[in-house]
Tab-separated table of C-alpha atoms and ligand atoms in Angstrom:
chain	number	residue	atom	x	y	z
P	1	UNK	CA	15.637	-26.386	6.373
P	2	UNK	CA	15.320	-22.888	4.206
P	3	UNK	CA	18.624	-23.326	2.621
P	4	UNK	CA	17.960	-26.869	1.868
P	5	UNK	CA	14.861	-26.446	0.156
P	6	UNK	CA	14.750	-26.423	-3.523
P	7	UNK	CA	12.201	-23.980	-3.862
P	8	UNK	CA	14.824	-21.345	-2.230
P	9	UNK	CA	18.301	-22.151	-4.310
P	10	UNK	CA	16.417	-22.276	-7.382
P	11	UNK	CA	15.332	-18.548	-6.805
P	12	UNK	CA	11.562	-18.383	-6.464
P	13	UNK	CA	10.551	-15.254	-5.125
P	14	UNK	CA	9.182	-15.008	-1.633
P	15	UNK	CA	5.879	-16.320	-1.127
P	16	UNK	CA	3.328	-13.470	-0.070
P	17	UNK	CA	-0.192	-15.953	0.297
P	18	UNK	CA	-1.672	-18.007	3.414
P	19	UNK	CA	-1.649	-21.008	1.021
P	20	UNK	CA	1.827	-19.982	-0.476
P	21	UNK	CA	4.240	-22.584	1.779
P	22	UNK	CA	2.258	-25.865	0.748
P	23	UNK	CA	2.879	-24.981	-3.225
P	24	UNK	CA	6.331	-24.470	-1.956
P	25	UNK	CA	6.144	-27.542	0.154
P	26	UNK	CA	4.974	-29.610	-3.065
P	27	UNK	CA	8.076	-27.463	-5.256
P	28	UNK	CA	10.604	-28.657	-3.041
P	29	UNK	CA	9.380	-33.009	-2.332
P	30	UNK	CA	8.982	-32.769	-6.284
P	31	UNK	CA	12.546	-31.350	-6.730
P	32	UNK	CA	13.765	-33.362	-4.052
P	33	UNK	CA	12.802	-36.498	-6.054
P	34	UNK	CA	14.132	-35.374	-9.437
P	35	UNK	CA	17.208	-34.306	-7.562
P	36	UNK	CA	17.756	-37.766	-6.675
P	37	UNK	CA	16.624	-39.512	-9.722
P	38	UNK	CA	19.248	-37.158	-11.659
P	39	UNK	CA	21.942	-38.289	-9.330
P	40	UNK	CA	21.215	-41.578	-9.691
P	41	UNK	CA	20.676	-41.862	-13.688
P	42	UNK	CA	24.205	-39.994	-13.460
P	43	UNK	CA	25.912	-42.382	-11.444
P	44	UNK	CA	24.360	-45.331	-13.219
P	45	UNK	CA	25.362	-43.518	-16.896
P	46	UNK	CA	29.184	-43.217	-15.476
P	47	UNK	CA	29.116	-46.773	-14.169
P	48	UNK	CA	27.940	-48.509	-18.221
P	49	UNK	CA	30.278	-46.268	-19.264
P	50	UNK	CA	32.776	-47.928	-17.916
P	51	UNK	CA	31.858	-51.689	-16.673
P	52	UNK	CA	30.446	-51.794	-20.661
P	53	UNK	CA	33.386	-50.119	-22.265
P	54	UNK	CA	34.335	-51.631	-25.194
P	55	UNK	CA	37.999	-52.519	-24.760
P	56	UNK	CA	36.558	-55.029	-21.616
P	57	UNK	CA	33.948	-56.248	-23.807
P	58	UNK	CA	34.653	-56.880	-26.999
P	59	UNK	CA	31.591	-59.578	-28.136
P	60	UNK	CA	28.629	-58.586	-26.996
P	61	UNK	CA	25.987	-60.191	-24.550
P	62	UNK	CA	23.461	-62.557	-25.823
P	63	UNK	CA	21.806	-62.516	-22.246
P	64	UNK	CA	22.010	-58.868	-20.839
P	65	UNK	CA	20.774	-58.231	-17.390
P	66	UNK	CA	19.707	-61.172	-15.615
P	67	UNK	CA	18.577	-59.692	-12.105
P	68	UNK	CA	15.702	-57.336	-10.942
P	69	UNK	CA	17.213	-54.940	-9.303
P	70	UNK	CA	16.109	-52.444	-12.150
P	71	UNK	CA	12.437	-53.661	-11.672
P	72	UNK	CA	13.006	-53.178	-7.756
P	73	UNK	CA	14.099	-49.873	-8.090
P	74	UNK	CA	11.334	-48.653	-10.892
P	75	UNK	CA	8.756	-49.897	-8.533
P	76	UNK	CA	10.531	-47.571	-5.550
P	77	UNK	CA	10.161	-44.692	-7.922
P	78	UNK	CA	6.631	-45.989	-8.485
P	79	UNK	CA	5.674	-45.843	-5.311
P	80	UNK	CA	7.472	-42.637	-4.755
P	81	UNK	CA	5.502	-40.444	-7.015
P	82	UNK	CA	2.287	-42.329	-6.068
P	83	UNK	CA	2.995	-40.609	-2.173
P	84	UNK	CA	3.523	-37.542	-3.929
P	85	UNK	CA	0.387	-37.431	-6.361
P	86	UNK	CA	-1.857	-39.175	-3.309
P	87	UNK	CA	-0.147	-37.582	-0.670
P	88	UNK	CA	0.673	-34.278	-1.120
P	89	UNK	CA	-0.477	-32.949	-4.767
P	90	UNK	CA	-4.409	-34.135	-4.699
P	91	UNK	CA	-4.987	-32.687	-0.744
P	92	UNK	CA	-3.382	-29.675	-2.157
P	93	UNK	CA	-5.370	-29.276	-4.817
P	94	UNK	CA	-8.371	-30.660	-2.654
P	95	UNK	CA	-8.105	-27.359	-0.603
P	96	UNK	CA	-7.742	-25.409	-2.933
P	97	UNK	CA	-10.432	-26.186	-4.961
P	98	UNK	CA	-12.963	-27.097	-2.042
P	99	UNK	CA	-12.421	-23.889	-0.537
P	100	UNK	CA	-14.370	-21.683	-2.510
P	101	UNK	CA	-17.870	-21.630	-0.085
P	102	UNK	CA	-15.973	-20.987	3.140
P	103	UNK	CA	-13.955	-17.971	1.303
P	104	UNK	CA	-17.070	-16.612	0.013
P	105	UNK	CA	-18.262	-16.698	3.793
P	106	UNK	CA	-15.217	-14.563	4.730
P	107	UNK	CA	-15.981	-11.180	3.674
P	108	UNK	CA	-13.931	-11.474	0.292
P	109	UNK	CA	-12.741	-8.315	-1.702
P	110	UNK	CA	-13.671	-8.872	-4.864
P	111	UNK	CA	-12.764	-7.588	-8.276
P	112	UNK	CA	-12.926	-8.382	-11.769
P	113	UNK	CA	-9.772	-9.133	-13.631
P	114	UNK	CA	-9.782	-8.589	-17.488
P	115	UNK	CA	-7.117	-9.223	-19.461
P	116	UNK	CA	-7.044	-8.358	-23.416
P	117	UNK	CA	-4.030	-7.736	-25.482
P	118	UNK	CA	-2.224	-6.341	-24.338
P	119	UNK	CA	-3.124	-5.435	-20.323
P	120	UNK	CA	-4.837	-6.076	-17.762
P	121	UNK	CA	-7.988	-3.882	-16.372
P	122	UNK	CA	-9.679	-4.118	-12.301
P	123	UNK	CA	-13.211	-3.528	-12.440
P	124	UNK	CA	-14.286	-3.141	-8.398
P	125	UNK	CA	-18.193	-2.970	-7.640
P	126	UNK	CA	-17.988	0.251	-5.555
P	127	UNK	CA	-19.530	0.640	-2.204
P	128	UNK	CA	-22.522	-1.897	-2.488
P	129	UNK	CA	-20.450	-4.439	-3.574
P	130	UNK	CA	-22.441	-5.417	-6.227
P	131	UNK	CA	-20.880	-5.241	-10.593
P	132	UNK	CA	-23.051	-3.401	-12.504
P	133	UNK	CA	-24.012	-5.418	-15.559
P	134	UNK	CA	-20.982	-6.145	-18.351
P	135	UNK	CA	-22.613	-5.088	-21.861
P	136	UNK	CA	-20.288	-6.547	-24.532
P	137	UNK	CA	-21.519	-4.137	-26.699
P	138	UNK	CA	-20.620	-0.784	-25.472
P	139	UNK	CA	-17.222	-1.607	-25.395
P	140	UNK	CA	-15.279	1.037	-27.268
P	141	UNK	CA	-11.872	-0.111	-26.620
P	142	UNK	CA	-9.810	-3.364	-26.414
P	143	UNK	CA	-9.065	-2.649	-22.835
P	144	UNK	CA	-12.782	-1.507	-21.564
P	145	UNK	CA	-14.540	-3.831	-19.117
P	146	UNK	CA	-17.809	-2.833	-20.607
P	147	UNK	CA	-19.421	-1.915	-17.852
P	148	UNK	CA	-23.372	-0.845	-18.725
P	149	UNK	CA	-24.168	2.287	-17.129
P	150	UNK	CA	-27.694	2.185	-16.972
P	151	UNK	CA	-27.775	-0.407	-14.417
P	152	UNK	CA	-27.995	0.957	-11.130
P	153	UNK	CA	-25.357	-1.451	-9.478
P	154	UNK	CA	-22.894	0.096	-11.826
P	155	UNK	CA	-22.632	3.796	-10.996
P	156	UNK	CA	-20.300	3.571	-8.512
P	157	UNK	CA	-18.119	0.994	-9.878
P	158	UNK	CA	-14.524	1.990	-11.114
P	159	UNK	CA	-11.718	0.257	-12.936
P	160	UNK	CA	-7.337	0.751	-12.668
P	161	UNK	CA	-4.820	-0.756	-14.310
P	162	UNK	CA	-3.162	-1.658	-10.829
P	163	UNK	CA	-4.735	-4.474	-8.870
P	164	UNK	CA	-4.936	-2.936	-4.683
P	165	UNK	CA	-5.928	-5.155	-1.859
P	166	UNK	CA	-5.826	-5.400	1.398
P	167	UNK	CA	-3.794	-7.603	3.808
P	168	UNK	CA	-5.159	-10.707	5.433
P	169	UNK	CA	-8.325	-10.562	3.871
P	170	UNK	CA	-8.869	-13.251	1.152
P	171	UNK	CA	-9.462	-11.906	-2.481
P	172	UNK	CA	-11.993	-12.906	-4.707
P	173	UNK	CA	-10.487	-12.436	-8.374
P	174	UNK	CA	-12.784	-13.155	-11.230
P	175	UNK	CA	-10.756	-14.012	-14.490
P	176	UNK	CA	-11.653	-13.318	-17.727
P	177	UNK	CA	-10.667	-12.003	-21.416
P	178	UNK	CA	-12.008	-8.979	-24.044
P	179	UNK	CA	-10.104	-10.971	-26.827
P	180	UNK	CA	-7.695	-13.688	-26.569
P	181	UNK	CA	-6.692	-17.009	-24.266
P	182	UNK	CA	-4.327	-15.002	-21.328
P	183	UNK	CA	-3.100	-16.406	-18.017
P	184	UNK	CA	-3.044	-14.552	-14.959
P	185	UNK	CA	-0.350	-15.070	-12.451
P	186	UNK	CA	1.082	-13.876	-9.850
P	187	UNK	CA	3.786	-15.988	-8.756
P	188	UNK	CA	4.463	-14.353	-5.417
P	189	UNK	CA	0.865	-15.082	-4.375
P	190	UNK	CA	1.886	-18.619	-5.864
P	191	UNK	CA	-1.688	-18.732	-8.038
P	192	UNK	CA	-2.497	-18.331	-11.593
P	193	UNK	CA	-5.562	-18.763	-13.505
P	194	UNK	CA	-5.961	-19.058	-17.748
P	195	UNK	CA	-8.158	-15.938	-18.530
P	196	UNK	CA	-10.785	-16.869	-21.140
P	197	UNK	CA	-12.795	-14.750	-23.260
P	198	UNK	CA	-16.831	-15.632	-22.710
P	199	UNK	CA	-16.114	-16.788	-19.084
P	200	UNK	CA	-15.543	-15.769	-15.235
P	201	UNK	CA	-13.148	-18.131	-13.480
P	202	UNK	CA	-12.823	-17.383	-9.608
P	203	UNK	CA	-9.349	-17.441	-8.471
P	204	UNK	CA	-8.737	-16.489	-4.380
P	205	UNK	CA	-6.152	-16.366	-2.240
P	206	UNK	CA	-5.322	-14.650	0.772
P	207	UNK	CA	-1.672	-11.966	1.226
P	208	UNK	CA	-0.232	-12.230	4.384
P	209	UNK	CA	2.173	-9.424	3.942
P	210	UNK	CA	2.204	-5.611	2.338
P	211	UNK	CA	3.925	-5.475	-0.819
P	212	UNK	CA	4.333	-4.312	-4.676
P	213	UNK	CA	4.746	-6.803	-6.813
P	214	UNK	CA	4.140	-7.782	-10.857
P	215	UNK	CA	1.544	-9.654	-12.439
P	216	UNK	CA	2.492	-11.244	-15.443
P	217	UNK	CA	0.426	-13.194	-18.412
P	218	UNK	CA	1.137	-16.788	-18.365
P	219	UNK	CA	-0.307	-18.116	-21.715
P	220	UNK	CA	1.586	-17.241	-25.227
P	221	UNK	CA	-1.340	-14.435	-26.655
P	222	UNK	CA	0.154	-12.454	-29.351
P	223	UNK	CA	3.010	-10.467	-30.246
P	224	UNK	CA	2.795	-8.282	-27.329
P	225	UNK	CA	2.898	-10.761	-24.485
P	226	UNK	CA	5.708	-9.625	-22.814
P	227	UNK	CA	4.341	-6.489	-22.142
P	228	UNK	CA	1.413	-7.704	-19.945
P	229	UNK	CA	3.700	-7.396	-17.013
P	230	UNK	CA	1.029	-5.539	-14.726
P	231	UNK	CA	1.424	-4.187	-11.292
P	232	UNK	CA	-0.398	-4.956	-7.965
P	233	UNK	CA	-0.330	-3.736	-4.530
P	234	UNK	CA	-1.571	-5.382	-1.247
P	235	UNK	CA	-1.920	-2.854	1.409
P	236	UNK	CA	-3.245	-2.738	4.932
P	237	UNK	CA	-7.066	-2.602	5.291
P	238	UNK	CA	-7.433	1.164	6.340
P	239	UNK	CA	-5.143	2.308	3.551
P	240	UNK	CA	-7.361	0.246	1.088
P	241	UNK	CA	-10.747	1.529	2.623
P	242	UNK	CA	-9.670	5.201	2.348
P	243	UNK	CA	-8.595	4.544	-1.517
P	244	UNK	CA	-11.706	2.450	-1.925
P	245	UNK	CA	-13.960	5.317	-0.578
P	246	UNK	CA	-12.242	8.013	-2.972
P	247	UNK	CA	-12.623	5.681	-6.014
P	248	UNK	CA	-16.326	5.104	-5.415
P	249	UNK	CA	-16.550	8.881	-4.480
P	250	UNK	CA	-15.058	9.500	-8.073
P	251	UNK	CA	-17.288	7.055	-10.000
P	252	UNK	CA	-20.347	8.137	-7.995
P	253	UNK	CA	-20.122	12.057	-9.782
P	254	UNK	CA	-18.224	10.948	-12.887
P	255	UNK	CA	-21.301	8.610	-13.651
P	256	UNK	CA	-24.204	11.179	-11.967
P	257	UNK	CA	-26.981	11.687	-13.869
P	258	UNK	CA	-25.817	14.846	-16.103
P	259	UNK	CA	-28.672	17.299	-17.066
P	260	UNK	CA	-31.753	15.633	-18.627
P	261	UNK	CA	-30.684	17.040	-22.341
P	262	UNK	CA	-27.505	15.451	-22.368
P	263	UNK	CA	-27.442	11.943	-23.756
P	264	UNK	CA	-25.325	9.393	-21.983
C	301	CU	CU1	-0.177	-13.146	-22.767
């Protein structure tokens, strides 16, 4: 059935989420259809082109089509792409959406995902899992998260410019922008989510495998777009607690209190 499916020969890469095979499942019954209706328009296209040629009909029709096989057959498609709205694209998007309590139940990893032109930035919580408050104010760069540092819950949070998690172990990203409208994708996880400036959209999934792939920006934001190819890595959960540990490690002295004459 691989070969066969549309979602292969038209060269989407391999699917790395839980969730991945029912978009793929959707891609391919949606091709499948538009497959056949090309065919068919085709065929139909070759057939007036001849049976309406104008050398066979020289005066032409007062009458036109007098049976309802056309309305038959628009009715088929109809129905058709009511199965695959009803059937297939609403439960999809059904569990996708409904999802969100039980994944927050499941010990999520979860990290902040800011986009702003032109890049992407991870802010992680640190060990107790908790973001320290985001200050809009003390940012001093387009890419800084603006993390406040005089909330507790923030000294031992850390940002990268390369999204790590771990495998088998749904992720938690929360979506949002320093400047602009972006759109954060990453196709092999099949998910994407608009990233927009003043809000924190939720987008989870879960990797099934170990890999290094691209994240890309899905939304047309300025004249350096194309560069917002980012990078992410889903690794196995030992190799992500030891590189969790030794960021919040980091964070923890780069953000201890200094001596009391030195202002923050
Ligand atoms: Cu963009």
């Amino acid at each position: 059935m691989n070969s066969l499916s549309p979602s292969k020969f038209l060269g989407i890469p391999e699917n790395f989420a839980a969730h991945g095979g029912r978009v793929d499942h959707m891609i391919d019954v949606v091709h499948w259809l538009m497959i056949a209706l090309f065919v068919g328009w085709t065929l139909f296209f070759l057939y007036c082109l001849v049976r309406f040629r104008q050398s066979a009909n020289p005066k032409a029709s007062y009458y036109g089509v007098r049976n309802h096989v056309s309305s038959h057959l628009e009715i088929g498609i109809v129905i058709l792409e009511a199965v695959l709205l009803l059937g297939f694209a609403f439960p999809l998007w059904k569990e996708r959406t409904d999802t969100f309590e039980t994944v927050q139940k499941q010990d999520p990893v979860r990290v902040r995902v800011i986009g702003w032109q032109f890049g992407w930035t991870y802010h992680y919580p640190g060990e107790d899992g908790k973001f320290g408050r985001i200050d809009h104010r003390s940012k001093t760069s387009a890419s800084d998260p603006g993390i406040d540092l005089d909330d507790p819950n923030a000294m031992d949070d850390f940002t990268t410019s390369v999204l790590k998690i771990p495998k088998d172990r749904p992720a938690i990203l929360m979506i949002t922008s320093n400047d602009v409208i972006h759109n954060y994708a990453i196709v092999p996880m099949r998910i994407q989510q608009d990233a927009i400036p003043g809000r924190s959209i939720p987008m989870w999934f879960t990797p099934n495998k170990e890999l290094e792939t691209s994240v890309v920006c899905a939304q047309l934001c300025g004249e350096g777009h194309g560069n917002m190819a980012g990078q992410m890595e889903v690794v196995s959960q030992k190799a992500y607690d030891d590189w969790y540990a030794d960021q919040t490690a980091g964070a923890l002295k780069r953000n201890a209190p200094k001596d009391a004459t030195a202002s923050r």
